[in-house]
Coordinates of C-alpha atoms and ligand atoms in Angstrom, one line a residue:
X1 CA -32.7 12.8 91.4
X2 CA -35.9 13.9 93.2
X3 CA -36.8 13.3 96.7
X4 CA -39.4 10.5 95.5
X5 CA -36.8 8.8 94.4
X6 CA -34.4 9.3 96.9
X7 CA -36.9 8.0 99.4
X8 CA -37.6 4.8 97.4
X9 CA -33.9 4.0 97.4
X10 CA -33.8 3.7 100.8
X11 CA -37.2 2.2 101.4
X12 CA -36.0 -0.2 99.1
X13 CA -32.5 -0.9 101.2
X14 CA -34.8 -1.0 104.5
X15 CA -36.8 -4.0 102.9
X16 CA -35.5 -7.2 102.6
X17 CA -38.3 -8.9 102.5
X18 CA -42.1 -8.6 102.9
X19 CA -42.3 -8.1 107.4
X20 CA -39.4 -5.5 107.0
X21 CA -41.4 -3.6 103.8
X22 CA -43.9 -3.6 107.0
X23 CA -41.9 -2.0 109.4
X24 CA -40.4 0.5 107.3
X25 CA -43.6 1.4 105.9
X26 CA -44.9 1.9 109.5
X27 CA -42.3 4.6 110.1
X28 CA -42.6 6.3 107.5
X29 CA -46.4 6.6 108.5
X30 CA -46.1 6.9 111.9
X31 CA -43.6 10.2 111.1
X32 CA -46.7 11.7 109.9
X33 CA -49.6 11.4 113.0
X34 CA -50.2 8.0 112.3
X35 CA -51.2 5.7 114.4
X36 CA -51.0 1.7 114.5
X37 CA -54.8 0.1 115.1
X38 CA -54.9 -3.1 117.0
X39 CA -57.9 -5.7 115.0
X40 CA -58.6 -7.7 118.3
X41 CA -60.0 -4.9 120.2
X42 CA -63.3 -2.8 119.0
X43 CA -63.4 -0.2 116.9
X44 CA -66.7 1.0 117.4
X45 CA -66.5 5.1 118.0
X46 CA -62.9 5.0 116.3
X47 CA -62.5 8.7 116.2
X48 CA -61.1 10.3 113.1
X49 CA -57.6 10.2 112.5
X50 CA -55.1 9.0 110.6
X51 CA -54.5 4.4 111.5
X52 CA -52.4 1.4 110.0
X53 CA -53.4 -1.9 110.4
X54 CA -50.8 -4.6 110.7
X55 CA -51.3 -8.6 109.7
X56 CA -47.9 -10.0 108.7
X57 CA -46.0 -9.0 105.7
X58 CA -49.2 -7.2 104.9
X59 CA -50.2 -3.6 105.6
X60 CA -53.9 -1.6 105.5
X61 CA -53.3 2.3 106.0
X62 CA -56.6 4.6 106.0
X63 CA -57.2 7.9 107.3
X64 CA -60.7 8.3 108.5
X65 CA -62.7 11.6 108.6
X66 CA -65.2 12.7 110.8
X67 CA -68.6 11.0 109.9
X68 CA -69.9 8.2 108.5
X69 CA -67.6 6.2 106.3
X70 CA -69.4 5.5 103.4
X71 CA -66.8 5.0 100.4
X72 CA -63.4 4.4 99.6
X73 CA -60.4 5.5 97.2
X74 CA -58.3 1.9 97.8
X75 CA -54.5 1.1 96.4
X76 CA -53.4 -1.6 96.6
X77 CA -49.9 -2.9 96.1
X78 CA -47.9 -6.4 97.1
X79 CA -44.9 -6.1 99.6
X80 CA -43.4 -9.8 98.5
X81 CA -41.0 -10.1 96.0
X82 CA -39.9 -13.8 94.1
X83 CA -36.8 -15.1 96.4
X84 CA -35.0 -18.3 98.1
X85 CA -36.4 -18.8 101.2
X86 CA -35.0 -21.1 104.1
X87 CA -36.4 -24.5 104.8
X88 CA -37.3 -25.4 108.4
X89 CA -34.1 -27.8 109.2
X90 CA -32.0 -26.1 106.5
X91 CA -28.4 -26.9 107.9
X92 CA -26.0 -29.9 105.8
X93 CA -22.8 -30.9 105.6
X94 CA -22.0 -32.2 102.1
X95 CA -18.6 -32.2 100.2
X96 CA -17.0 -30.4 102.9
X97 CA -18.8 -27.3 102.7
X98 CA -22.0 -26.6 105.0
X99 CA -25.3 -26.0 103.2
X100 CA -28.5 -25.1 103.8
X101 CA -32.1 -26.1 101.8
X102 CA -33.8 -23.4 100.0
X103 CA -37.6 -23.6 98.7
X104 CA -37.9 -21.0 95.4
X105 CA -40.7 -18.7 96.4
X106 CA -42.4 -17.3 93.7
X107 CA -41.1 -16.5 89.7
X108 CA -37.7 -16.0 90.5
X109 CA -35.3 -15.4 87.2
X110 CA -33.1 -18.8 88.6
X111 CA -29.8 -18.1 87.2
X112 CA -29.7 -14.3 88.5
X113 CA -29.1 -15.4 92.1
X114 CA -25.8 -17.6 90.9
X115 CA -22.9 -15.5 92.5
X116 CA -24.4 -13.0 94.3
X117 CA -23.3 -11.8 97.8
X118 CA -26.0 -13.1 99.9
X119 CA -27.4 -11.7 102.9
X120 CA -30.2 -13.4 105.2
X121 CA -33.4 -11.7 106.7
X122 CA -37.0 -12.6 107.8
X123 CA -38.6 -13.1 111.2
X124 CA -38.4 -15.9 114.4
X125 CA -40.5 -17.1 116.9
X126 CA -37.9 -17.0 120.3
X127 CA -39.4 -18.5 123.8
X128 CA -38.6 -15.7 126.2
X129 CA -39.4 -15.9 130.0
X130 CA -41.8 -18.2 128.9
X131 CA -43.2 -16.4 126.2
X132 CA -43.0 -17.0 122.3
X133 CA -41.7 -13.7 120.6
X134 CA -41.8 -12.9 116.9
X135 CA -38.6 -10.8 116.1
X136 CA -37.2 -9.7 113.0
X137 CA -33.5 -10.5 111.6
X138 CA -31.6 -9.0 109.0
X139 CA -27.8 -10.3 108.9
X140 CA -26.4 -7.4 106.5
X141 CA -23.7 -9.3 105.5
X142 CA -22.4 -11.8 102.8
X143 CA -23.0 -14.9 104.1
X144 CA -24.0 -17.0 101.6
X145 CA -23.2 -17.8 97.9
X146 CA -24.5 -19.9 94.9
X147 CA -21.3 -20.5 93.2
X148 CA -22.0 -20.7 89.2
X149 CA -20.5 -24.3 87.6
X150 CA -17.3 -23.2 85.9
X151 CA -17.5 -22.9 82.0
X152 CA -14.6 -25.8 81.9
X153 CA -17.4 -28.2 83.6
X154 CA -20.3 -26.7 81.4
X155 CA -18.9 -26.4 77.9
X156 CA -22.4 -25.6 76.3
X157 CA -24.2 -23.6 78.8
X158 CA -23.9 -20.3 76.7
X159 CA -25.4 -22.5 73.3
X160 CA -28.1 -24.7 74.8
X161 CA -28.9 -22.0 78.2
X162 CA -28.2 -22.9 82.2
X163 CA -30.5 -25.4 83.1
X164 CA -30.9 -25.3 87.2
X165 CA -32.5 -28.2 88.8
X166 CA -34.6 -26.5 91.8
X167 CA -33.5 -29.3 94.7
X168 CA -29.7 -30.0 93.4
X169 CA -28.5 -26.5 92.2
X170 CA -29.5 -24.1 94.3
X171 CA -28.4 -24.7 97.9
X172 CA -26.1 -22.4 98.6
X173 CA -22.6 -22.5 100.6
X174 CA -22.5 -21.1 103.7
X175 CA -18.7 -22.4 104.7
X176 CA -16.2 -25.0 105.3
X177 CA -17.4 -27.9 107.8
X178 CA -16.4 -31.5 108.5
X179 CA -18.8 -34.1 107.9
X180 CA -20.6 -33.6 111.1
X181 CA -24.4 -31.8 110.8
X182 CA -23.9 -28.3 111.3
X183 CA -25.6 -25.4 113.2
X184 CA -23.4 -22.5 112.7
X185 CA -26.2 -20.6 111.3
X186 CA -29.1 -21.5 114.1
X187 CA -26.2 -20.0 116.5
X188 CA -25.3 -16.9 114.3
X189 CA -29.2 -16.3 114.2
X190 CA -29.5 -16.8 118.2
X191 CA -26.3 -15.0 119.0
X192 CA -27.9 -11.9 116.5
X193 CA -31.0 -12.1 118.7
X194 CA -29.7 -12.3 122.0
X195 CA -31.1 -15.5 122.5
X196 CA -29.8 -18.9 123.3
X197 CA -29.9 -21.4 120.6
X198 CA -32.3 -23.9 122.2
X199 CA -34.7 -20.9 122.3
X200 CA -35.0 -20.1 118.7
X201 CA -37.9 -21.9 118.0
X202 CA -39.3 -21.6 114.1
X203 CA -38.7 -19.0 111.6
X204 CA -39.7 -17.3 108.2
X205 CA -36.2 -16.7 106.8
X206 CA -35.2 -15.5 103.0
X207 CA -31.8 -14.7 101.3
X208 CA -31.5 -11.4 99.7
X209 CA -28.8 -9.7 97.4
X210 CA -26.6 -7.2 99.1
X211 CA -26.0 -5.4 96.6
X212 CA -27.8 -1.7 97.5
X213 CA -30.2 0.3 94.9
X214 CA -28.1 2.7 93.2
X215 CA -29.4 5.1 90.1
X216 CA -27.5 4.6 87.1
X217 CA -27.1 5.1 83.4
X218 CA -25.4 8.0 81.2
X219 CA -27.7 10.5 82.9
X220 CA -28.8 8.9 86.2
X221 CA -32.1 8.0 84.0
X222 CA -32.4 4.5 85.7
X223 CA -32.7 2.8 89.1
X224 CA -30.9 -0.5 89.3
X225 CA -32.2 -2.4 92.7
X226 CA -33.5 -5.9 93.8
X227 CA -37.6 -5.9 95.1
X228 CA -38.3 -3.3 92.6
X229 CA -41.4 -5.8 91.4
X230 CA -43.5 -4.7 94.2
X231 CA -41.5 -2.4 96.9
X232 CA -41.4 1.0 94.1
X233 CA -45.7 0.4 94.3
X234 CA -46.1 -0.1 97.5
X235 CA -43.9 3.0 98.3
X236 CA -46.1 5.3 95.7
X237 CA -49.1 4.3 97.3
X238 CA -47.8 5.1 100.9
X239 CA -46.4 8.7 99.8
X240 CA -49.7 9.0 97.4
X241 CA -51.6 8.6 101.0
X242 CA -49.3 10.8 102.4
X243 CA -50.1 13.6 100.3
X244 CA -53.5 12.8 100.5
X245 CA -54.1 12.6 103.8
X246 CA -54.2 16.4 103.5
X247 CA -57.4 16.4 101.6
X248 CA -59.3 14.5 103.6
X249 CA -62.3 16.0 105.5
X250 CA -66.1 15.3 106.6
X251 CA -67.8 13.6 103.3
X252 CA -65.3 12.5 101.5
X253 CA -64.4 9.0 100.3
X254 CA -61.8 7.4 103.1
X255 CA -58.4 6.9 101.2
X256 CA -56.9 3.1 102.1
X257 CA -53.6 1.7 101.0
X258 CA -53.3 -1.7 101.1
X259 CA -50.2 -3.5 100.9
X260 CA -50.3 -7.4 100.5
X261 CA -48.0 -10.5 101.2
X262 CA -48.3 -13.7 99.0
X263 CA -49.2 -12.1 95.6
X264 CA -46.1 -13.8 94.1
X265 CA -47.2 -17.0 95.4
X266 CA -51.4 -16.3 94.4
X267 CA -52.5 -14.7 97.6
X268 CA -54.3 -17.6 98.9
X269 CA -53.1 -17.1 102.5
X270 CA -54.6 -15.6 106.0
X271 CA -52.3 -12.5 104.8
X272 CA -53.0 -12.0 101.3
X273 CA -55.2 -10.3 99.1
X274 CA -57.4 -13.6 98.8
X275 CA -58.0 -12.9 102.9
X276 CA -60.7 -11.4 104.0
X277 CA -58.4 -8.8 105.1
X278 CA -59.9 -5.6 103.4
X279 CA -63.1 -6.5 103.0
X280 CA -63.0 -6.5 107.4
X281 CA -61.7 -3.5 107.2
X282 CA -64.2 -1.7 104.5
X283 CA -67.1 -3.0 106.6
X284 CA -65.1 -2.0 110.5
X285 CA -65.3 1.1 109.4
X286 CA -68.8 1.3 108.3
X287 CA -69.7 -0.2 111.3
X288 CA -67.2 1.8 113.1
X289 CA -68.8 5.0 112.1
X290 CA -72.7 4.1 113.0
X291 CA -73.2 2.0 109.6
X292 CA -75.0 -1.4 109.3
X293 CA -74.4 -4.2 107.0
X294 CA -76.3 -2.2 104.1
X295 CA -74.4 0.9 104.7
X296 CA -71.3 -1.7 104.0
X297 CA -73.0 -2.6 100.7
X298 CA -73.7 0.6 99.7
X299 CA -70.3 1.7 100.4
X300 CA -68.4 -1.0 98.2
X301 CA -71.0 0.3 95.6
X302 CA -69.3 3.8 96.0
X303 CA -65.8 3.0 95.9
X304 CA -63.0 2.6 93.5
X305 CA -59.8 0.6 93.4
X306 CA -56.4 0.7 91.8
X307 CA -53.7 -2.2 91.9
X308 CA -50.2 -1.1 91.4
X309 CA -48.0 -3.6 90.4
X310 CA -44.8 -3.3 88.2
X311 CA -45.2 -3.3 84.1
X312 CA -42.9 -4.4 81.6
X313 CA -41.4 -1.3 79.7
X314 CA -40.1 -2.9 75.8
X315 CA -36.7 -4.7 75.5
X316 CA -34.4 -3.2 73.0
X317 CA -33.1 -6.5 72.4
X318 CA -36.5 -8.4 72.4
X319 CA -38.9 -5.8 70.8
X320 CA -40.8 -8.9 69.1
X321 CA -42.1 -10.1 72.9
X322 CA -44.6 -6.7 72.9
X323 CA -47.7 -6.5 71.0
X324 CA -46.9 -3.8 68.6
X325 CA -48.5 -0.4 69.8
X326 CA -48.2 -1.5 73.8
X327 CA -44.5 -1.2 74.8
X328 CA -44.2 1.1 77.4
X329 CA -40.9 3.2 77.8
X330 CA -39.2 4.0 80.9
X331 CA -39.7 7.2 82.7
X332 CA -42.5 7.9 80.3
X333 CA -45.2 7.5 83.0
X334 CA -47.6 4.9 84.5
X335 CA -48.9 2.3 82.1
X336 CA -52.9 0.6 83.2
X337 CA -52.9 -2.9 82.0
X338 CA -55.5 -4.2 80.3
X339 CA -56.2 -8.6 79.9
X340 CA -59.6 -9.5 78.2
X341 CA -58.9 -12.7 80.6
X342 CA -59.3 -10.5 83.4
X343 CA -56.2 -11.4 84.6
X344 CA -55.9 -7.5 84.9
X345 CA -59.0 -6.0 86.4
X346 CA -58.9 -3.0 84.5
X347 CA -62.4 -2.3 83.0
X348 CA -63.0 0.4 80.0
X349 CA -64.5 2.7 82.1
X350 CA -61.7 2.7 85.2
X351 CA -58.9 2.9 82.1
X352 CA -60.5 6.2 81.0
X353 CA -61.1 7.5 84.6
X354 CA -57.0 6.8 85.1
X355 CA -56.1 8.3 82.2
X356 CA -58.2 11.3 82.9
X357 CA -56.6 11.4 86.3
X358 CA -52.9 11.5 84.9
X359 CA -53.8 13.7 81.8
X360 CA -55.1 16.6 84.7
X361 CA -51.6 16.4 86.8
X362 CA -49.6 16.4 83.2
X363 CA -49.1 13.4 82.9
X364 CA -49.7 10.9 79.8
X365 CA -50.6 7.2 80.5
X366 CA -49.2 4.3 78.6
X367 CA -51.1 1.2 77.9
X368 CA -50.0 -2.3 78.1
X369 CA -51.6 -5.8 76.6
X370 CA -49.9 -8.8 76.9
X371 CA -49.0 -10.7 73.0
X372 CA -52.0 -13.0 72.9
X373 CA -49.8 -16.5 72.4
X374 CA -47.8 -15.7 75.7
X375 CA -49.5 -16.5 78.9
X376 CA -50.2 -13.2 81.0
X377 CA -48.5 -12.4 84.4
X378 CA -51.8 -10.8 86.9
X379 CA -52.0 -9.2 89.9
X380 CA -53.8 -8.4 93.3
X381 CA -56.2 -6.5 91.4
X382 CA -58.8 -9.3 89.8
X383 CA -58.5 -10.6 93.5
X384 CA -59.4 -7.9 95.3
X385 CA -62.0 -7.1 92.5
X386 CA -63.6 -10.5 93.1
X387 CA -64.0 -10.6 96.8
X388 CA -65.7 -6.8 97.0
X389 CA -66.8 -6.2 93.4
X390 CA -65.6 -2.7 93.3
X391 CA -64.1 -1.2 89.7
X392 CA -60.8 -1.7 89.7
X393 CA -57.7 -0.3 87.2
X394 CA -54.2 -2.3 87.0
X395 CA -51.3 -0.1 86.6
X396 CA -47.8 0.1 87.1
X397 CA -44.7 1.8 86.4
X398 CA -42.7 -0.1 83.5
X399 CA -39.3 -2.0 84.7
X400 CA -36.8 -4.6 83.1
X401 CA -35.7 -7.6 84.3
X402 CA -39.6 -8.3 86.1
X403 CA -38.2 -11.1 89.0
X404 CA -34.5 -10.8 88.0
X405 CA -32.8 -10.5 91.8
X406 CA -31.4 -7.4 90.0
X407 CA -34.1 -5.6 88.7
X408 CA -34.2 -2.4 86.7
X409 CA -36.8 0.7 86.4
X410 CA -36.7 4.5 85.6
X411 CA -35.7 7.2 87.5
X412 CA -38.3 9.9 87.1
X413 CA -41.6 7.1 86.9
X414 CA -41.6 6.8 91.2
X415 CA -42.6 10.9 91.0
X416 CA -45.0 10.3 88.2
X417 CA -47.2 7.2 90.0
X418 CA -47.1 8.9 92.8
X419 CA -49.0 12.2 91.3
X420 CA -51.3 9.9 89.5
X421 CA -52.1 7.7 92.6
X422 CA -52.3 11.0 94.5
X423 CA -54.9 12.3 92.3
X424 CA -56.5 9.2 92.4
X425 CA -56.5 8.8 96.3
X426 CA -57.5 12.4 96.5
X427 CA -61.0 13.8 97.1
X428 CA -61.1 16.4 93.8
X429 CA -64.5 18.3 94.4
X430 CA -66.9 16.7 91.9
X431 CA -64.4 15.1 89.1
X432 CA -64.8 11.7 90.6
X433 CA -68.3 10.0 90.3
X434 CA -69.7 8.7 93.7
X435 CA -70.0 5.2 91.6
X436 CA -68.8 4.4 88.1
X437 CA -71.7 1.5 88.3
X438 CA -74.2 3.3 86.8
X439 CA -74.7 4.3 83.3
X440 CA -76.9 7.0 84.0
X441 CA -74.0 8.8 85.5
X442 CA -70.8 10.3 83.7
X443 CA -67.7 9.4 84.8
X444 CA -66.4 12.5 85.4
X445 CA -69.4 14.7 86.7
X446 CA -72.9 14.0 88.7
X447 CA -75.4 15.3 85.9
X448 CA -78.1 13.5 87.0
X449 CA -79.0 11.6 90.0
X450 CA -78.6 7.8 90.0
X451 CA -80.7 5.4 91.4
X452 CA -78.3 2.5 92.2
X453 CA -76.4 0.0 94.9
X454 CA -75.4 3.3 96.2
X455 CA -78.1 4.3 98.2
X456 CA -80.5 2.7 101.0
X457 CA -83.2 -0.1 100.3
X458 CA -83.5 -0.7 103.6
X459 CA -87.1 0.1 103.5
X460 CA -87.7 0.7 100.3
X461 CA -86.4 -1.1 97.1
X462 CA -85.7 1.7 94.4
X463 CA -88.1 1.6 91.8
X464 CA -85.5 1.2 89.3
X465 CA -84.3 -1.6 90.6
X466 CA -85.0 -4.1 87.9
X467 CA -82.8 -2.2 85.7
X468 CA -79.6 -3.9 84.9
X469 CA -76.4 -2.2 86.1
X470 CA -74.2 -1.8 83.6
X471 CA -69.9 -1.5 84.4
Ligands
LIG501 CO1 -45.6 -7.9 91.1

């Protein structure tokens, strides 16, 4: 197994859900010069270096070179993951055993969290010395269960399918209790803290398996781990800015990774990639660096975008669900995603610049279309397309069981989306246009200069101006 991998199972076991995909993303940034940037002070004269920006589950890591910033290489990635999540007053009694209320955040696969060793983790508000504290929580151990109905009580659950109603089926048990309302858990969860119980205030809390990644298969050929759906992109990107990071020097586009909560749920939140999160942060540092409001524009018109997000590799056992000629295999490399819905981003143009990308670091992309009678799955990538109009490519590596609390992917694909998003992160001399907006311009070379969005009107409006710019 390679050290990519390696490192992804245990970024994967650090994470149990999207704040703690934060922190452990933090150190594993911070191990390498950089440094966390607070948004409520100024940035104006940030000096070059290497900064993180924290809202949330979400996460926006940049490394800014001398000069003015003036376009960007973005990934972009989504550190939730479908789940059970708490509800505020979750604690019952009922039938003897105490239970707690559970919302279902996002797609989850239902029936895969029946019987699973359950853990609990998320953050809590705490009043201390008169404060109110966030802190994270992560009990690591098998506390709670949602016992499957015995086959004796369900005689045709394997012919007609396990139906779960949401409100009565999924509560799980957390022990034995009399009839009295329990709060066994709000003291485990104070005791865990350090607090008292009064002052544990209000809390974003999810279940998670307990199970850890492992590799598996005949040949250690596959990875077997809950979170895979987004946690394996959101760790590519990070170690594709790692590597990049190196590159980076006065003129070139400013690499960003950003790593988004709420995807699963549609990113409408003051977190997600519907928030005006990047965009503040594209135009800070345009400002930042002695840019107006036009240099902003101008910038977006220079800069690129990819959105990582899981794929499904084919089914051997349901080969009919893939449109014939677009079932990607595991560990066969990333796969860009193409929807004429746009409910994948992915333009012509940024599909051939990907490809190009992987084909230079030996590596051959795979392509993925949804059948057309199935309703497509999308991603952060029409969002973030939409709120900063910059050309954008969907990828991801292929996995099975998309949502399943089990999940399952390939071994050698974390090495290979990491080279690609490293290449694509990278500044490489003069492969990459300065804008793929213009059709004056190739996409791989600067023949001729393009009169475009890309430069100044401040001034002056270009005398091509009227010409229609065609993506
Ligand atoms: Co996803």
């Amino acid at each position: 197994m390679d050290e990519t991998c390696t490192d992804l199972l245990r970024f994967l076991q650090e994470s149990p859900t999207p704040y703690h995909a934060v922190e452990s993303a933090l150190r594993r940034l911070t191990a390498v010069g950089f440094s966390r940037l607070d948004e409520a002070t100024s940035w104006r004269g940030l000096a070059p270096g290497r900064y993180a920006v924290i809202r949330g589950g979400s996460l926006l890591a940049f490394v800014l070179p001398p000069g003015p910033a003036r376009a960007f290489r973005i990934a972009g990635a989504h550190t939730d993951s479908p789940n059970l999540r708490l509800k505020s007053r979750p604690e019952y009694a009922k039938m003897g055993y105490h239970q707690i209320g559970v919302e279902v955040y996002g797609g989850v696969i239902l029936n895969s969290w029946l019987d699973r060793d359950l853990g609990l983790a998320g953050r809590i508000v705490v009043r201390q010395n008169g404060e109110l504290e966030t802190r994270l929580l992560q009990v690591d151990r098998p506390i709670a269960r949602i016992p499957q109905l015995a086959i004796h009580l369900d005689r045709e659950v394997n012919d007609r399918g396990l139906v779960l109603h949401r409100q009565e089926h999924l509560p799980p048990v957390l022990g034995l209790t009399g009839e009295d309302a329990p709060s066994a858990l709000r003291s485990l969860c104070a005791r865990e803290l350090g607090v008292t119980p009064d002052d544990l205030l209000s809390f974003d809390l999810m279940l998670y398996d307990l199970t850890p990644p492992v590799v598996g298969g005949l040949s250690g050929e596959f990875l077997f781990s809950a979170r895979l759906d987004n946690l394996a992109m959101c760790h590519a990107s990070l170690g594709a800015l790692i590597a990049a990071a190196e590159q980076v020097r006065e003129g070139v586009p400013i690499p960003v990774v950003a790593l988004f909560d709420h995807e699963e749920v549609g990113s409408s939140s003051a977190t997600g990639a519907g928030a005006p999160l990047l965009p503040m942060l594209l135009e800070r540092l345009v400002l930042a660096t002695g840019g107006d409001r036009d240099d902003y524009h101008a910038s977006l018109a220079r800069s690129l975008c990819v959105s990582a997000d899981m794929a499904h590799a084919v089914h051997p056992n349901y080969p009919e669900r893939h449109e014939t000629r677009h079932r990607p295999a595991l560990n066969a490399g990333p796969v860009v995603k193409l929807n004429a819905q746009q409910r994948y981003a992915t333009c012509g143009r940024m599909a051939s610049l990907f490809d190009e990308l992987c084909r230079r670091r030996g590596i051959k992309a795979q392509y993925y279309v949804h059948r057309t009678d199935l309703p497509c799955g999308s991603t952060i990538g029409p969002i973030t397309a939409t709120l900063l109009g910059i050309p954008t490519v969907d990828v991801g590596s292929p996995m099975l069981s998309m949502h399943s609390i089990r999940e399952m992917a390939g071994t050698a694909d974390p090495r290979l989306m990491t080279s690609a998003l490293t290449a694509f992160l990278e500044h490489t001399g003069g492969l990459l246009p300065t804008t793929v907006q213009c059709d004056d311009r190739s996409l791989l070379g600067s023949r001729r200069r393009c009169p475009s969005s890309s430069t100044s009107w401040v001034g002056r409006l270009p005398r091509e101006a009227h010409r229609p710019t065609i993506l």
